[in-house]
Each structure stands twice: as structure tokens, then as C-alpha cells.
XYZ file of C-alpha atoms in Angstrom:
188
model
C 0.000 0.000 0.000
C 1.590 3.251 -1.167
C -0.034 6.641 -1.265
C 2.744 8.166 -3.386
C 1.172 7.314 -6.779
C -2.208 8.660 -5.618
C -0.633 11.944 -4.504
C 1.372 12.311 -7.704
C -1.571 11.439 -9.979
C -4.075 13.797 -8.340
C -5.227 16.360 -10.887
C -7.815 19.075 -11.220
C -10.507 17.597 -13.453
C -13.041 20.193 -14.523
C -16.828 19.802 -14.908
C -16.670 20.017 -18.704
C -14.504 16.865 -18.586
C -17.075 14.841 -16.613
C -19.078 12.189 -18.466
C -22.487 12.956 -16.929
C -22.884 9.668 -15.059
C -23.894 9.508 -11.413
C -21.643 8.720 -8.484
C -23.425 6.534 -5.925
C -24.250 8.406 -2.727
C -22.545 5.602 -0.798
C -19.294 6.458 -2.612
C -19.694 10.156 -1.817
C -20.385 9.244 1.814
C -17.145 7.232 1.881
C -15.206 10.202 0.486
C -16.710 12.418 3.189
C -15.829 9.880 5.865
C -12.222 10.067 4.651
C -12.455 13.861 4.958
C -13.546 13.365 8.552
C -10.143 11.832 9.343
C -8.191 14.996 8.543
C -5.847 16.384 11.200
C -7.440 18.920 13.517
C -5.874 20.913 16.327
C -7.678 20.511 19.654
C -10.128 18.187 17.874
C -12.324 21.025 16.709
C -13.137 19.130 13.471
C -14.159 22.373 11.722
C -15.182 20.853 8.378
C -18.805 20.838 7.336
C -20.179 19.875 3.938
C -23.381 20.389 1.988
C -23.707 17.956 -0.923
C -25.692 18.953 -4.008
C -26.846 15.931 -6.019
C -29.766 15.252 -8.349
C -32.146 18.217 -8.547
C -30.118 19.960 -5.838
C -27.540 20.732 -8.522
C -30.157 22.846 -10.344
C -30.743 24.799 -7.130
C -26.993 25.541 -6.965
C -26.898 26.352 -10.694
C -29.718 28.873 -10.265
C -27.922 30.496 -7.330
C -24.592 30.786 -9.156
C -26.243 32.063 -12.333
C -28.293 34.603 -10.404
C -25.231 35.824 -8.512
C -23.372 36.208 -11.810
C -26.164 38.302 -13.327
C -26.464 40.416 -10.167
C -22.746 41.195 -10.321
C -22.902 41.919 -14.075
C -26.149 43.889 -14.571
C -25.530 44.566 -18.272
C -25.404 40.859 -19.114
C -28.133 38.259 -19.556
C -28.546 34.502 -19.710
C -27.365 34.435 -23.328
C -23.867 35.491 -22.296
C -21.412 32.568 -22.583
C -19.914 33.449 -19.177
C -23.330 33.010 -17.559
C -23.674 29.649 -19.292
C -20.245 28.527 -18.085
C -20.984 29.483 -14.468
C -24.467 27.994 -14.350
C -23.645 24.768 -16.237
C -20.809 23.581 -13.980
C -23.105 22.158 -11.268
C -25.229 20.446 -13.919
C -22.165 18.896 -15.581
C -21.132 17.434 -12.224
C -22.363 14.262 -10.559
C -22.150 16.085 -7.229
C -20.985 19.414 -5.873
C -19.839 19.745 -2.286
C -19.993 23.107 -0.514
C -16.912 23.318 1.714
C -17.745 25.010 4.991
C -15.582 25.976 7.943
C -17.400 25.719 11.268
C -15.371 28.018 13.515
C -14.812 26.799 17.050
C -17.320 28.937 19.026
C -14.760 29.358 21.808
C -12.105 30.356 19.260
C -9.517 28.331 21.166
C -7.201 28.282 18.166
C -6.377 30.768 15.394
C -8.749 30.860 12.435
C -5.956 29.956 10.008
C -5.606 26.599 11.772
C -9.300 25.905 11.238
C -8.923 26.803 7.543
C -5.879 24.525 7.325
C -7.832 21.659 8.880
C -10.690 22.115 6.393
C -8.122 22.198 3.581
C -6.688 18.904 4.824
C -10.194 17.427 4.805
C -10.673 18.559 1.197
C -7.299 17.072 0.261
C -8.501 13.769 1.761
C -11.583 13.979 -0.479
C -9.461 14.793 -3.512
C -6.986 11.979 -2.917
C -9.872 9.581 -2.298
C -11.441 10.690 -5.588
C -8.155 9.988 -7.357
C -8.027 6.536 -5.787
C -11.615 5.842 -6.935
C -11.104 7.213 -10.463
C -13.373 10.204 -9.830
C -12.475 13.648 -11.132
C -12.623 16.665 -8.893
C -11.922 20.368 -8.728
C -11.935 22.806 -5.776
C -13.253 26.178 -6.878
C -13.780 29.394 -4.948
C -16.326 31.446 -6.902
C -17.022 34.764 -5.223
C -20.723 33.895 -5.045
C -19.956 30.898 -2.828
C -17.666 32.898 -0.571
C -20.714 35.117 0.058
C -23.270 32.298 0.213
C -24.112 32.465 3.920
C -27.850 32.979 3.349
C -28.064 30.573 0.419
C -26.394 27.815 2.464
C -28.175 28.873 5.678
C -24.880 29.045 7.556
C -24.590 29.707 11.255
C -22.868 32.876 12.446
C -19.644 30.958 13.152
C -19.559 29.317 9.702
C -18.320 30.395 6.310
C -18.060 28.800 2.905
C -14.524 28.259 1.585
C -15.609 27.172 -1.890
C -17.100 24.210 -3.682
C -15.737 20.879 -4.868
C -17.103 19.738 -8.215
C -16.893 15.997 -8.820
C -17.783 13.569 -11.562
C -16.776 10.476 -13.462
C -14.450 11.006 -16.407
C -12.424 9.049 -18.956
C -9.282 9.085 -16.766
C -6.944 9.926 -19.598
C -3.520 10.920 -18.428
C -3.298 14.603 -17.635
C 0.177 16.101 -17.657
C 1.489 17.788 -14.570
C 4.665 19.604 -13.772
C 6.206 20.670 -10.529
C 9.330 22.694 -10.001
C 12.394 21.073 -8.493
C 11.879 20.409 -4.791
C 15.497 21.352 -4.105
C 14.605 24.935 -4.986
C 11.952 24.897 -2.236
C 13.850 23.272 0.615
C 16.560 24.590 2.868
C 18.333 21.964 4.975
C 19.553 23.102 8.379
C 22.222 20.728 9.667
C 23.989 22.791 12.338
């Protein structure tokens, strides 16, 4: 059992690359359970998720499209940018709203809660890679301001959405810079 190939093969797979087939809810639940095992300081477990599947994706599409038009009053639904924004949820098998539930006592700095949620999302993403599911974490401005839409508590905020779907799993190139340029060894 080696996680190295999973880490190195993880890629951003975008909604327009998904094949339109469903992902069983039991599989999504397993991915979320893996998210639940992310590291968390003081066991605050700040990750929360809202999963849009089936007709729920249309609800999200309507929200994103409406937010786009509200921000761009001179545009209408015929604009290709509106289409791109509103189609992404419908191209996906599921979309997960990524929510940080801030420790009400604020025992630790907020950045640590954000880091813990990010680790949970990475667990989802690596699990998707392992299962052959494509995924993409996006932070549209409309979702960062979606408190009312998502009915968030005062101590919660949305950190983006994770689009997911089945895809043809063709090899996607990736490139990383040399790690030696990013590491400084301290030996004395």
C-alpha cells in the first residue's frame, strides 16, 4: 500500500470533462468519511459539507447564475460566461460546498481551522483519485458570500465548492518545479 502514486496522480478535473454519469451516494459518503479523518488541532473538526446531487444541482446552478447576473447587470442569460458558471453544477455528478465551522470558543487561530478544512478537502481529492473520480476545488465569489443561500450559522463560512464527476481518466500532464529549490536543509 503506497499513497505516493495517488498523490502524484491527483489532478484538477473540470466539470466540462465529466461524463455525466452519477456517483453513488454511498461512494460520496465514503469520500466524506475520509475527509472526517483529517488532522485537527484541539479536535475542533471544523469541516462541514453540503452535498448537491440530483435536482439539488439545479438549485446551486440557479444560485450561481443569479449571482453572476447580479454582479454583471448589463449581461443576460445568453452570455457565454453566464452559461459557463451555471452549467458547472449540472455537468457534475455532485458538488460539495466546503464550509468551515469556527470553534465557538475560538480556542485556536482561524488559520488553523482553515488549514484543517483544507486537509479534509485534500482527503476527499486523494480519495477521488483513488476511486477514479475527477474533482476540482473552486472558490467562486458567489460561494464565498453564500451564507444565506447555504443557511450558515454565524460561526460558519463557505470556503468554496468541490465539483466531482466520473471522467475518462486519460492521463493529464502535470509539472512541478524542483523540490530542491523549495527546501533549505539546516544541519547545524
